[in-house]
Coordinates of C-alpha atoms and ligand atoms in Angstrom, one line a residue:
X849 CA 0.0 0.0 0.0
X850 CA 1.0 2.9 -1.0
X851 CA 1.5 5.9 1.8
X852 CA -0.1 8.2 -0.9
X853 CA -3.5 5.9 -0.3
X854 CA -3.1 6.3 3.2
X855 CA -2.5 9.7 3.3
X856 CA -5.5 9.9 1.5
X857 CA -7.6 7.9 3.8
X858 CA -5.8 10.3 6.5
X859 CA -7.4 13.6 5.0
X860 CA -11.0 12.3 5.6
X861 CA -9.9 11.7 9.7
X862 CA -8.4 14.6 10.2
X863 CA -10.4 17.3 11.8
X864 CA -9.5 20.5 13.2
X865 CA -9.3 20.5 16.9
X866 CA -8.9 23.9 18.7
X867 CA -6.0 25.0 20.2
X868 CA -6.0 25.3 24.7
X869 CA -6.2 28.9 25.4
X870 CA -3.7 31.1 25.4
X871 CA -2.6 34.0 26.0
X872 CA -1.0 36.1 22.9
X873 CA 2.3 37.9 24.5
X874 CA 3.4 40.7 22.8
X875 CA 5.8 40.2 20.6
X876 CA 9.4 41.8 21.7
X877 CA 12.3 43.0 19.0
X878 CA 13.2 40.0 17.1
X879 CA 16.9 39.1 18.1
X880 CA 18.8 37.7 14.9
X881 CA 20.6 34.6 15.5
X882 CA 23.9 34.4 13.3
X883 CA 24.3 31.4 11.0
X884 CA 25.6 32.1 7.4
X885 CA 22.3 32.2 5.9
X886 CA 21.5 29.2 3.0
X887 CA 21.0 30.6 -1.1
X888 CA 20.3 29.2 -4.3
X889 CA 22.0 28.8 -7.5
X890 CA 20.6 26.6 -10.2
X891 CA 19.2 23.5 -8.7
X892 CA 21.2 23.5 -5.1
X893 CA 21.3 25.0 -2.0
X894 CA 24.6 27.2 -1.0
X895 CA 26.4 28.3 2.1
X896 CA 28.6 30.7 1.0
X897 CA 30.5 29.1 -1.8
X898 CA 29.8 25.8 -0.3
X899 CA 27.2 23.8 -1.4
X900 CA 24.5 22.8 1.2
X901 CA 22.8 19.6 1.5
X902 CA 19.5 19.2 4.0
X903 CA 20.5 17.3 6.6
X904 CA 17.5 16.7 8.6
X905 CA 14.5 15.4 10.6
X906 CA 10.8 16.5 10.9
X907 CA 10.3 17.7 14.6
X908 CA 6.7 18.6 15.5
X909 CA 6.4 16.7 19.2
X910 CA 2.8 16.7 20.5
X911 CA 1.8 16.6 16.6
X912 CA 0.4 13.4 17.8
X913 CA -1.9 14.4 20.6
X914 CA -4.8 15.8 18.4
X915 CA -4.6 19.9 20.1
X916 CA -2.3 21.4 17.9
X917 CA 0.7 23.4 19.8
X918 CA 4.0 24.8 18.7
X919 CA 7.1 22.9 19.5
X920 CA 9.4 26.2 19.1
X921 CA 8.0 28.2 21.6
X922 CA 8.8 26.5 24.5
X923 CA 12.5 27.0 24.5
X924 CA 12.8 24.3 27.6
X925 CA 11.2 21.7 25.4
X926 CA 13.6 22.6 22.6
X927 CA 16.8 23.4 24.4
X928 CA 16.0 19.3 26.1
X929 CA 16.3 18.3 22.2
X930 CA 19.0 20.1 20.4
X931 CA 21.8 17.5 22.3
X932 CA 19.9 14.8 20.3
X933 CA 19.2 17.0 17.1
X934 CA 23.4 17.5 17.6
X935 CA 24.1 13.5 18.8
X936 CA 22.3 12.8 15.4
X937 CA 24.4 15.1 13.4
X938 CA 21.5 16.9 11.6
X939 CA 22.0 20.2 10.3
X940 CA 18.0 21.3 9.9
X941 CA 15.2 20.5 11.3
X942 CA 11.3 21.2 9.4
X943 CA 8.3 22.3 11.4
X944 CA 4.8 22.0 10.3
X945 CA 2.9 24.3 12.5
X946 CA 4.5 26.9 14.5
X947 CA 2.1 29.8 16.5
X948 CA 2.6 32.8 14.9
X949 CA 1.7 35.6 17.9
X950 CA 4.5 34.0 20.1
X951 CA 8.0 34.7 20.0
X952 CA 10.8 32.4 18.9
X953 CA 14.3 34.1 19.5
X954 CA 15.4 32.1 22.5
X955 CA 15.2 28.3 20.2
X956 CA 16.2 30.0 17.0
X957 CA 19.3 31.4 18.6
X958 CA 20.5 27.6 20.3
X959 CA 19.5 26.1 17.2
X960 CA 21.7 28.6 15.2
X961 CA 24.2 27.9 18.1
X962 CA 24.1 24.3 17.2
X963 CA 24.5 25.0 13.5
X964 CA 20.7 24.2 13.1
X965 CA 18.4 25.5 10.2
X966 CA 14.7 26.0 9.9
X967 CA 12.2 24.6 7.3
X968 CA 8.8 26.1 8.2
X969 CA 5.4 25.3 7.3
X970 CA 3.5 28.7 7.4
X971 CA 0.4 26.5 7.5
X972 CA -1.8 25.8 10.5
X973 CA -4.9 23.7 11.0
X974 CA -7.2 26.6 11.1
X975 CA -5.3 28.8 8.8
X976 CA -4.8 26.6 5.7
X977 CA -6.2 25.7 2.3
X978 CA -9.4 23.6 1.9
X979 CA -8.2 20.9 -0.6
X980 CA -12.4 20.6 -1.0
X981 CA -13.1 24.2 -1.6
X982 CA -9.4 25.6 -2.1
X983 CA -10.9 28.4 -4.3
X984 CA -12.7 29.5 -1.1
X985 CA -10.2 29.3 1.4
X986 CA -7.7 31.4 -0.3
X987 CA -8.8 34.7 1.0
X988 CA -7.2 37.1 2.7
X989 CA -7.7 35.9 6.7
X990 CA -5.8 32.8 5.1
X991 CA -3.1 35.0 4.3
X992 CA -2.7 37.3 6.8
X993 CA -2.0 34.3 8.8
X994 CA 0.8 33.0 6.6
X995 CA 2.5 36.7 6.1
X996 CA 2.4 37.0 10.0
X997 CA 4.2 33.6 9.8
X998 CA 6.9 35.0 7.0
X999 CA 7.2 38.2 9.4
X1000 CA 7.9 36.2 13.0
X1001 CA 10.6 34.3 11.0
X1002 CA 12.4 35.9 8.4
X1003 CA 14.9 38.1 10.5
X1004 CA 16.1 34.5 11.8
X1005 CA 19.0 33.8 9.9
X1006 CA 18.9 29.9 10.3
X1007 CA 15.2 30.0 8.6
X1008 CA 16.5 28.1 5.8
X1009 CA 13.0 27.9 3.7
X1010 CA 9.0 28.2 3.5
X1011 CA 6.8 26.0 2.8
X1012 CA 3.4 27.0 1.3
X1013 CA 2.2 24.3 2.0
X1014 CA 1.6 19.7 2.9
X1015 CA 0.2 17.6 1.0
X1016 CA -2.2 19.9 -0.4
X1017 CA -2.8 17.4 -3.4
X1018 CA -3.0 14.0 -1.7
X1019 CA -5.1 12.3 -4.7
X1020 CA -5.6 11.7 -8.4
X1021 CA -9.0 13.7 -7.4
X1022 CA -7.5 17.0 -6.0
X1023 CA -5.0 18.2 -8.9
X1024 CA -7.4 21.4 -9.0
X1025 CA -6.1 22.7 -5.5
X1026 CA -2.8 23.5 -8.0
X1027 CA -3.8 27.1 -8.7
X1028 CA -4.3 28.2 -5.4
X1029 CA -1.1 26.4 -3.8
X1030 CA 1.0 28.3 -6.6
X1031 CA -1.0 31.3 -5.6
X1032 CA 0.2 31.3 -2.0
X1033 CA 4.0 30.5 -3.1
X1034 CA 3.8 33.8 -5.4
X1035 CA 2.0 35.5 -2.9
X1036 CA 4.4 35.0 -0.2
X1037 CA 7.5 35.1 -2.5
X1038 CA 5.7 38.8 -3.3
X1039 CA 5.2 39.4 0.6
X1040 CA 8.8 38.9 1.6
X1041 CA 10.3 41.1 -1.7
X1042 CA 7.8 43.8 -0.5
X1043 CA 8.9 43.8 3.3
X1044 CA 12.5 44.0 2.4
X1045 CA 13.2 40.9 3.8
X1046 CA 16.2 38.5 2.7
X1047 CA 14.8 35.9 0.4
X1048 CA 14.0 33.2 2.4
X1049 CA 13.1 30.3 -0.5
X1050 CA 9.8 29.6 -0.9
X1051 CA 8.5 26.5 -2.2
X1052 CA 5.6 23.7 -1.7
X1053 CA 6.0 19.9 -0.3
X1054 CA 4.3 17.7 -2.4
X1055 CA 2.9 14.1 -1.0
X1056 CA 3.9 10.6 -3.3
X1057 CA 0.9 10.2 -5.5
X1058 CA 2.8 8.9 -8.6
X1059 CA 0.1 10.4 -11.3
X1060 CA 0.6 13.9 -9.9
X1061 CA 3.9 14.7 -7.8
X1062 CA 6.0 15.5 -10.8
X1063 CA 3.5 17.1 -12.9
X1064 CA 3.2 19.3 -9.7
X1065 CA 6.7 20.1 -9.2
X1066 CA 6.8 21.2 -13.5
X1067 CA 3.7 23.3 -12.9
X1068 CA 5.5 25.1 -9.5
X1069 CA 8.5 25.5 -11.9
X1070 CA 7.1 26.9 -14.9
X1071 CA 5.7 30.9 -15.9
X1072 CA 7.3 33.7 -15.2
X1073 CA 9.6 33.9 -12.1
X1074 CA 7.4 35.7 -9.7
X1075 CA 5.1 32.6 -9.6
X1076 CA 7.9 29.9 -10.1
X1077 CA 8.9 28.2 -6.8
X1078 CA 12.2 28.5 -5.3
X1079 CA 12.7 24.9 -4.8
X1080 CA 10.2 21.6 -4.9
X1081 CA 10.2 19.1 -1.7
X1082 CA 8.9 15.9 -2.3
X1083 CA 7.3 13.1 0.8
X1084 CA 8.8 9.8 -0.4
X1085 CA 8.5 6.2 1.2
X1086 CA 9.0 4.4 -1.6
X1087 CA 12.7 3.3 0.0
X1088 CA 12.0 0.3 2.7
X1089 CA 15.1 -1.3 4.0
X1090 CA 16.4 -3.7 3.5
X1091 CA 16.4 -2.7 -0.3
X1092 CA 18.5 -0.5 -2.6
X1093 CA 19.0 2.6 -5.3
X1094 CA 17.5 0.4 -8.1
X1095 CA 15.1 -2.0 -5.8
X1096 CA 13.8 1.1 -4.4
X1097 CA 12.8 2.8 -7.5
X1098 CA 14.9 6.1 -6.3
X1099 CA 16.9 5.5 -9.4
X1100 CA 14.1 6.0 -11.4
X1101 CA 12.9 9.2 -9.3
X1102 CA 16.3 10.8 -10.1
X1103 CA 16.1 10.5 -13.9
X1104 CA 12.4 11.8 -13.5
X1105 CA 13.8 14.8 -12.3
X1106 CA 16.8 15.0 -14.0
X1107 CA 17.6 18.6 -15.5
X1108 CA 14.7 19.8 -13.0
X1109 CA 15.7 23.5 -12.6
X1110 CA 15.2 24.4 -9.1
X1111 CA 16.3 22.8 -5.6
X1112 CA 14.5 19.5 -4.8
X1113 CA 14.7 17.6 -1.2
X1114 CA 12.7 15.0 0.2
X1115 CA 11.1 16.9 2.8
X1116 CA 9.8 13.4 4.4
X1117 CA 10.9 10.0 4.3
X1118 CA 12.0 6.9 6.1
X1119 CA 9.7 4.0 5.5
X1120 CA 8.4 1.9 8.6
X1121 CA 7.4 -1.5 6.9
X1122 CA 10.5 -3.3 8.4
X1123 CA 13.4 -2.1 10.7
X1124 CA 14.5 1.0 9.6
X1125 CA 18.8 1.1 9.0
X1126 CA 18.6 3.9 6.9
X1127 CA 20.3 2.6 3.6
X1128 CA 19.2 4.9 2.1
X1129 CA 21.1 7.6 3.7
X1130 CA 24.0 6.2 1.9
X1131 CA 22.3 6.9 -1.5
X1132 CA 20.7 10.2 -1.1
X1133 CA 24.3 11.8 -0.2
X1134 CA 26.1 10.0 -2.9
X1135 CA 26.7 11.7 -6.0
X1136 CA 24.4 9.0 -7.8
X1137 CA 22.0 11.4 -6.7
X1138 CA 23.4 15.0 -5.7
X1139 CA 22.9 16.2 -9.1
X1140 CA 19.5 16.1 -8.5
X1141 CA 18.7 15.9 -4.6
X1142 CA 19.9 18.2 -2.2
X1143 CA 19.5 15.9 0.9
X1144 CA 16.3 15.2 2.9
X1145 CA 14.4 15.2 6.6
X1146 CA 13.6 11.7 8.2
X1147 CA 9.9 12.1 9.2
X1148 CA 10.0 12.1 12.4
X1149 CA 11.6 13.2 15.9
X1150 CA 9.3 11.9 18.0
X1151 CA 7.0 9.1 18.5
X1152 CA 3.6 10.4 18.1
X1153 CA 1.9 7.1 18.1
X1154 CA 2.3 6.0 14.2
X1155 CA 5.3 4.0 15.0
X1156 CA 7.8 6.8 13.2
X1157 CA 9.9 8.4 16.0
X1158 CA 13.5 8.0 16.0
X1159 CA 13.0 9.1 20.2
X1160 CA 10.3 8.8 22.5
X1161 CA 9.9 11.7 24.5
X1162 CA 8.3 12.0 28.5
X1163 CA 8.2 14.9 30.0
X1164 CA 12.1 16.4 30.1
X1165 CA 13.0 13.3 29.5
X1166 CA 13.6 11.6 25.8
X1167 CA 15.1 8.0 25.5
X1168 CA 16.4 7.2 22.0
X1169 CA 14.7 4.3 19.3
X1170 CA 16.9 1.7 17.5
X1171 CA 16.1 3.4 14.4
X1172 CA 18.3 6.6 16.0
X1173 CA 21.4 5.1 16.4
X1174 CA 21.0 3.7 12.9
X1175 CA 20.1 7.0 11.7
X1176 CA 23.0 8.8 13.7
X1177 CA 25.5 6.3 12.1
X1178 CA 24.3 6.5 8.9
X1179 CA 24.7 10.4 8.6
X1180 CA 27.8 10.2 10.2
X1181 CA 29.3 7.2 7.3
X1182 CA 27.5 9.7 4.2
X1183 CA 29.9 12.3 3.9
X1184 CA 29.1 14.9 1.4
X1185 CA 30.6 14.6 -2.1
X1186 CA 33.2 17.1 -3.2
X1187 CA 33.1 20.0 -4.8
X1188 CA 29.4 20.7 -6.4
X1189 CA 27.9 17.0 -6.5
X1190 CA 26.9 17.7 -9.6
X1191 CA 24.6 20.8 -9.2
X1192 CA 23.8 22.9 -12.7
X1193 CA 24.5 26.6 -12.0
X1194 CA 21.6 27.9 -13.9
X1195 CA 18.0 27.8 -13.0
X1196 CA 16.1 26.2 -15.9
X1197 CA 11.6 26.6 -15.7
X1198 CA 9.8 24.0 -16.9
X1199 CA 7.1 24.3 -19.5
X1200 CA 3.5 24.5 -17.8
X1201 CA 2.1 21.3 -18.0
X1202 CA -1.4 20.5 -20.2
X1203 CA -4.9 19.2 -18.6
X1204 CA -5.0 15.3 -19.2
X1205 CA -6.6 12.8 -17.0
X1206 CA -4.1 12.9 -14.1
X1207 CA -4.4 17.0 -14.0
X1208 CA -7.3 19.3 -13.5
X1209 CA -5.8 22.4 -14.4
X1210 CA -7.1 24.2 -18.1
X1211 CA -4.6 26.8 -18.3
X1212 CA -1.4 28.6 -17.0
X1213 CA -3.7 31.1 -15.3
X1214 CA -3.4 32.3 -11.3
X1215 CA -6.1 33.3 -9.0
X1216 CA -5.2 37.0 -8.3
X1217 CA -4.4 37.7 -4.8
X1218 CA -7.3 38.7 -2.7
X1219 CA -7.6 42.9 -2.6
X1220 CA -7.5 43.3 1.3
X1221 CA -4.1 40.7 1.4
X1222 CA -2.9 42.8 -1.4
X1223 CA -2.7 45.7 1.3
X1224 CA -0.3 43.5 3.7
X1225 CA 2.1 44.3 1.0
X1226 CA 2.8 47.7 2.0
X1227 CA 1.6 47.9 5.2
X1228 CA 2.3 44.8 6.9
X1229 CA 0.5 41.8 8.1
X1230 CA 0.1 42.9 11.6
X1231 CA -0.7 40.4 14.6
X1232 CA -0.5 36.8 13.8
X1233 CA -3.7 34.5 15.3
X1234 CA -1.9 32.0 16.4
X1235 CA -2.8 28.6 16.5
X1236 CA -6.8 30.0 17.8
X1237 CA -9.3 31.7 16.5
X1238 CA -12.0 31.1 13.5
X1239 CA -9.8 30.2 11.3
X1240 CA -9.4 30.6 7.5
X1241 CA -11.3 28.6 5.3
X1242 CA -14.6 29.8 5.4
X1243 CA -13.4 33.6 6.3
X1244 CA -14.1 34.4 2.3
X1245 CA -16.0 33.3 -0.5
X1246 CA -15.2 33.2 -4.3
X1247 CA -17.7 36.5 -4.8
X1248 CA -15.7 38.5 -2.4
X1249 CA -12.1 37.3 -2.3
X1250 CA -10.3 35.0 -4.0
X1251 CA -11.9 36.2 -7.8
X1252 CA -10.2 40.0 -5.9
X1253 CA -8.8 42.7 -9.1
X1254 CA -5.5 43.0 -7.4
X1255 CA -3.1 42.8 -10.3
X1256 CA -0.4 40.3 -8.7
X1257 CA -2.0 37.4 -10.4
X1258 CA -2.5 37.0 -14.1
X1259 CA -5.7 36.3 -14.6
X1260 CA -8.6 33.8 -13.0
X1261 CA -8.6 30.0 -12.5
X1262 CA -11.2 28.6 -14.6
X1263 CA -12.9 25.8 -13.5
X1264 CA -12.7 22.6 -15.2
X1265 CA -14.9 19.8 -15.8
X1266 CA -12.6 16.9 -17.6
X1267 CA -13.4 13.6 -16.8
X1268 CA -11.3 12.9 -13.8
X1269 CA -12.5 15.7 -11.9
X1270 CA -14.2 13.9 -9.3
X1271 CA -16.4 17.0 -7.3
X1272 CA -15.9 16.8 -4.0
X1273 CA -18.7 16.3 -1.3
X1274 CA -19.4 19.0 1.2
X1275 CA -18.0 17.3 3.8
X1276 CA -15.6 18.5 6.6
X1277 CA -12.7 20.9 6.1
X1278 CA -9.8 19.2 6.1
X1279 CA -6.4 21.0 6.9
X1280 CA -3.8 20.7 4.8
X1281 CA -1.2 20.1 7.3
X1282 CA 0.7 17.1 8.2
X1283 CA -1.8 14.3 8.9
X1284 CA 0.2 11.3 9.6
X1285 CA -0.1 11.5 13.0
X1286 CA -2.9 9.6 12.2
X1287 CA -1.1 6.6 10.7
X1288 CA -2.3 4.5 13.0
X1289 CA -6.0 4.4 13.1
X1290 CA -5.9 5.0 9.3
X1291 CA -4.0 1.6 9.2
X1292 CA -6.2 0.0 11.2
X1293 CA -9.2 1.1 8.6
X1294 CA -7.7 0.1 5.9
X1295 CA -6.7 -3.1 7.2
X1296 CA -10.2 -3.6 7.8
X1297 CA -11.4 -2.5 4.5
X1298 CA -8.8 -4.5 2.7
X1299 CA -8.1 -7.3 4.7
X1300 CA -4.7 -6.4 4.5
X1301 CA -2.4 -6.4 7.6
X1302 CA 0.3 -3.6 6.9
X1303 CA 2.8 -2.7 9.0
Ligands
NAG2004 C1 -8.7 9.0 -4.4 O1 -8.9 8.7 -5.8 C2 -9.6 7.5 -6.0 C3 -9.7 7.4 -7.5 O2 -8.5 7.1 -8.1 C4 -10.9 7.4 -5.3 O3 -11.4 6.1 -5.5 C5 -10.7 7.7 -3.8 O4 -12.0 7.7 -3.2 C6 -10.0 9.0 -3.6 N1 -9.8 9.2 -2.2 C7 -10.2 10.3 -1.6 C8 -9.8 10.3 -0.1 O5 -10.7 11.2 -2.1
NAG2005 C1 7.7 23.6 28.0 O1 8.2 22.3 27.8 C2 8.6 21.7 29.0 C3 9.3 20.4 28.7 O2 8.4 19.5 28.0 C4 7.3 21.5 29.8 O3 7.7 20.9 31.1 C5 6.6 22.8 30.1 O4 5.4 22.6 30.7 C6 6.4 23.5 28.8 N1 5.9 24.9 29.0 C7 4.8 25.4 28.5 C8 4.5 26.8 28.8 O5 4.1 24.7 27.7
NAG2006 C1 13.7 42.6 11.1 O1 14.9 43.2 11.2 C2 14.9 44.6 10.8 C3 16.3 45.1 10.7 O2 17.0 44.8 11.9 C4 14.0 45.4 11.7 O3 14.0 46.7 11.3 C5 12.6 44.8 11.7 O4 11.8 45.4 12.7 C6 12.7 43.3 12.0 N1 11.3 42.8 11.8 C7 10.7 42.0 12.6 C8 9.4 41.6 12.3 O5 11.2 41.5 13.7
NAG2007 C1 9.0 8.1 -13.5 O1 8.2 8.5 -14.6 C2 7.5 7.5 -15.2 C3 6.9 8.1 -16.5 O2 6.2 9.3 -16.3 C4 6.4 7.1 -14.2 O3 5.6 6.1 -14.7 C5 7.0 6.6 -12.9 O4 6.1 6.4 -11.9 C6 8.0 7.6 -12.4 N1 8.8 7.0 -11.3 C7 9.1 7.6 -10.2 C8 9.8 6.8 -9.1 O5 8.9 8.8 -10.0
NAG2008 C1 27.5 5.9 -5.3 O1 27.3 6.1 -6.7 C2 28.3 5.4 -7.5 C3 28.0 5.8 -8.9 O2 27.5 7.0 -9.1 C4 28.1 3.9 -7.2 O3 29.1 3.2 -7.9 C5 28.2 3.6 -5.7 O4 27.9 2.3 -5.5 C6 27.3 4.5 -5.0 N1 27.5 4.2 -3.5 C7 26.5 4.1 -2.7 C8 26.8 3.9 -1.3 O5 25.3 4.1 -3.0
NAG2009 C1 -16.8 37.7 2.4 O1 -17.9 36.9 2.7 C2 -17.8 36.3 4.0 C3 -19.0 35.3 4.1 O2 -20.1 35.9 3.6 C4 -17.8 37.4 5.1 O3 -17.8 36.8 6.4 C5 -16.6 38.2 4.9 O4 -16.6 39.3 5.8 C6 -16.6 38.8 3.5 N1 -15.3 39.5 3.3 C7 -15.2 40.7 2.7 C8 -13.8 41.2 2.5 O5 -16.2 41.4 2.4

């Protein structure tokens, strides 16, 4: 089974839950940690001349308790960590769902003390596209969320990257969520040019639905360069030890994307089916694959109750899994190849793709941005909501947002009717955040539905 299927059976679990009350501090001065910030040439990240390949895990503790809460807040929950982020010998670490109204210098600064970058989801549960109504949810309480999200962060020099969003597209049935997701990456790319801010990349992580994940990443990298993506991530299970580059299939996924023109990471993976060694390690830092991959983030830190943490954690205390000293030892063994690893120094787009069968998309067009989002341009987003609040995705509706004349975008999304445009039930909003911390009852449906023991 593929984790594309479940993720897809995840989507129609997942419900927003509300956030414990809070209070919203307010924000002091930003302090700016100092770590050489991360750039991009061609298709790879740089650290000053050096190139810079993601070395990383996924760290969102509590992600598995169902109240969604911000594990880089609490600078005593993240200062008890960085030892095993530094035992492990990662060099970033990607959050899904941080709070925006609370302030983040004091873990920023020990992670850039511990030579520790930042890949941020500016989506939360609450403020986040519907992938069943995503012309609706993009509206401009959506946004003001994420540009509050872009403003807490971007003074950080160790905030390596955004991402605009999860999984959006989970399905052979949601390809029309494309427009708005590539919307948000513009719109944010837009936001941080307009605040002066350095340009923190901007991109999307994409989940492993094989008809769609790399007609995806061509559509984020094709148009003009204000709506091309900075970089593509990819969630990718595919590799399940014991098993290799070829058994695997990751020899395949490289010469997919060979000569894509723009960074590309797997921004989860680590397949559970069997003991995990982390062979794969081996391969992704090897320069079999460097011309094309910049490295990747083991999903996850913590055990959250789907069987995927490296370290359980209880309380102050956090006692390591099997899978981390594996993991540890197999960073340590992949050193980087020399010089380049075969980047390409120029940044090639792609040529939009065309509406078939696997992609419900009839033209090039972008939704413009919303009129009152347009405004956070000049004047600034203002107060984040946080994690509470009524959220985003029924705060507009296509009459009096997301159709808005502001001239960022180039035109309207048409809607489509080709034949594998499956119309979506008005069901529950589903987030489009990370949703595996629902692995487990998802498996236990589907083993039900297909008689199928899995894991
Ligand atoms: C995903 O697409 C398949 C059709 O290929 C469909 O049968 C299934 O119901 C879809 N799942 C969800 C969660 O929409
Ligand atoms: C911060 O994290 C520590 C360690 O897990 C915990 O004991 C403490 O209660 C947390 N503080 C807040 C305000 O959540
Ligand atoms: C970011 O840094 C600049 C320059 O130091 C400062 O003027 C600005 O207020 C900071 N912004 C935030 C949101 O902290
Ligand atoms: C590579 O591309 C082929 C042809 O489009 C596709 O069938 C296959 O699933 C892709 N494989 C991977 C691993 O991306
Ligand atoms: C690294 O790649 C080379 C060829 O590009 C190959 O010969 C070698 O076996 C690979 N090593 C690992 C550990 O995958
Ligand atoms: C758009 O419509 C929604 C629902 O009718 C409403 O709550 C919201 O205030 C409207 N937004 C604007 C900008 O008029």
């Amino acid at each position: 089974m593929k984790p594309s299927t479940i993720s897809a059976l995840l989507g129609s679990l997942f419900f927003a839950t509300s956030a414990a009350a809070s209070p919203s501090p307010v924000l002091a001065p930003r302090a700016t940690s100092v770590l050489t910030p991360v750039t991009i040439t061609g298709n790879a990240f740089y650290r000053g001349n050096e190139r810079f390949y993601i070395r990383g895990v996924d760290y969102q503790p509590g992600g598995g308790t169902g109240v969604e809460s911000d594990p880089i807040a609490n600078a005593t929950a993240c200062k008890r960590d960085i030892p095993y982020f530094t035992k492990l010998g990662i060099n970033t670490i990607r959050v899904y769902a941080v709070d925006n109204s609370k302030n983040h210098d004091e873990c920023m600064a020990a992670l850039a003390e511990a030579g520790i970058y930042l890949v941020l989801d500016t989506d939360t549960s609450k403020y986040s596209l519907n992938r069943e109504d995503p012309k609706e949810s993009y509206n401009s309480v959506y946004l003001q969320s994420v540009f509050a999200t872009i403003d807490a962060f971007a003074n950080y020099t160790n905030t390596l990257a955004f991402l605009s969003g999860n999984e959006v597209i989970n399905n052979v049935t949601n390809t029309d969520c494309a427009p708005y997701v590539k919307a948000v990456t513009r719109d944010m790319k837009q936001y941080i040019g307009s605040r002066g801010y350095r340009s923190v990349p901007v991109g999307y992580s994409a989940a492993d639905v094989a008809e769609n994940q790399e007609i995806m990443a061509n559509y984020m990298n094709c148009g003009t360069d204000d709506q091309r993506s900075d970089f593509y991530a990819i969630n990718d299970y595919s590799w399940c030890d014991p098993s290799s580059f070829t058994t695997s299939g990751w020899d395949t996924l490289v010469a997919n994307y060979t000569g894509y023109g723009i960074p590309l990471f797997m921004s989860e993976f680590g397949c559970i089916t069997n003991t995990r060694t982390f062979e794969e390690v081996a391969a992704l830092y090897n320069t079999s694959m460097t011309n094309v991959f910049s490295g990747g983030l083991v999903y996850e830190y913590s055990e959250e109750g789907n069987g995927y943490g490296l370290v359980t954690i209880d309380g102050d205390t956090v006692s390591t899994n099997a899978d981390y000293n594996y993991l540890s030892s197999a960073y340590a063994q992949a050193t980087n190849p020399t010089g380049n690893g075969g980047a390409t120094s120029t940044s090639a787009s792609t040529t939009c793709p065309t509406e078939s069968a696997d992609w419900d998309v009839a033209n090039d067009n972008l939704p413009a941005i919303p009129a009152k989002a347009e405004e956070y341009m000049s004047t600034g987003a203002g107060t984040g909501p946080g994690l509470d609040g009524s959220g985003s995705q029924e705060a507009g509706t296509a009459d009096n947002e997301s159709t808005g004349t502001a001239s960022a975008g180039s035109g309207t999304v048409t809607e489509t009717a080709s034949a594998s445009s499956t119309k979506k039930s008005a069901g529950a909003k589903i987030p489009a955040v990370d949703t595996k911390a629902f692995m487990v009852v998802a498996t236990i449906m589907l083993s039900m539905l297909s008689g199928m023991v899995l894991l």
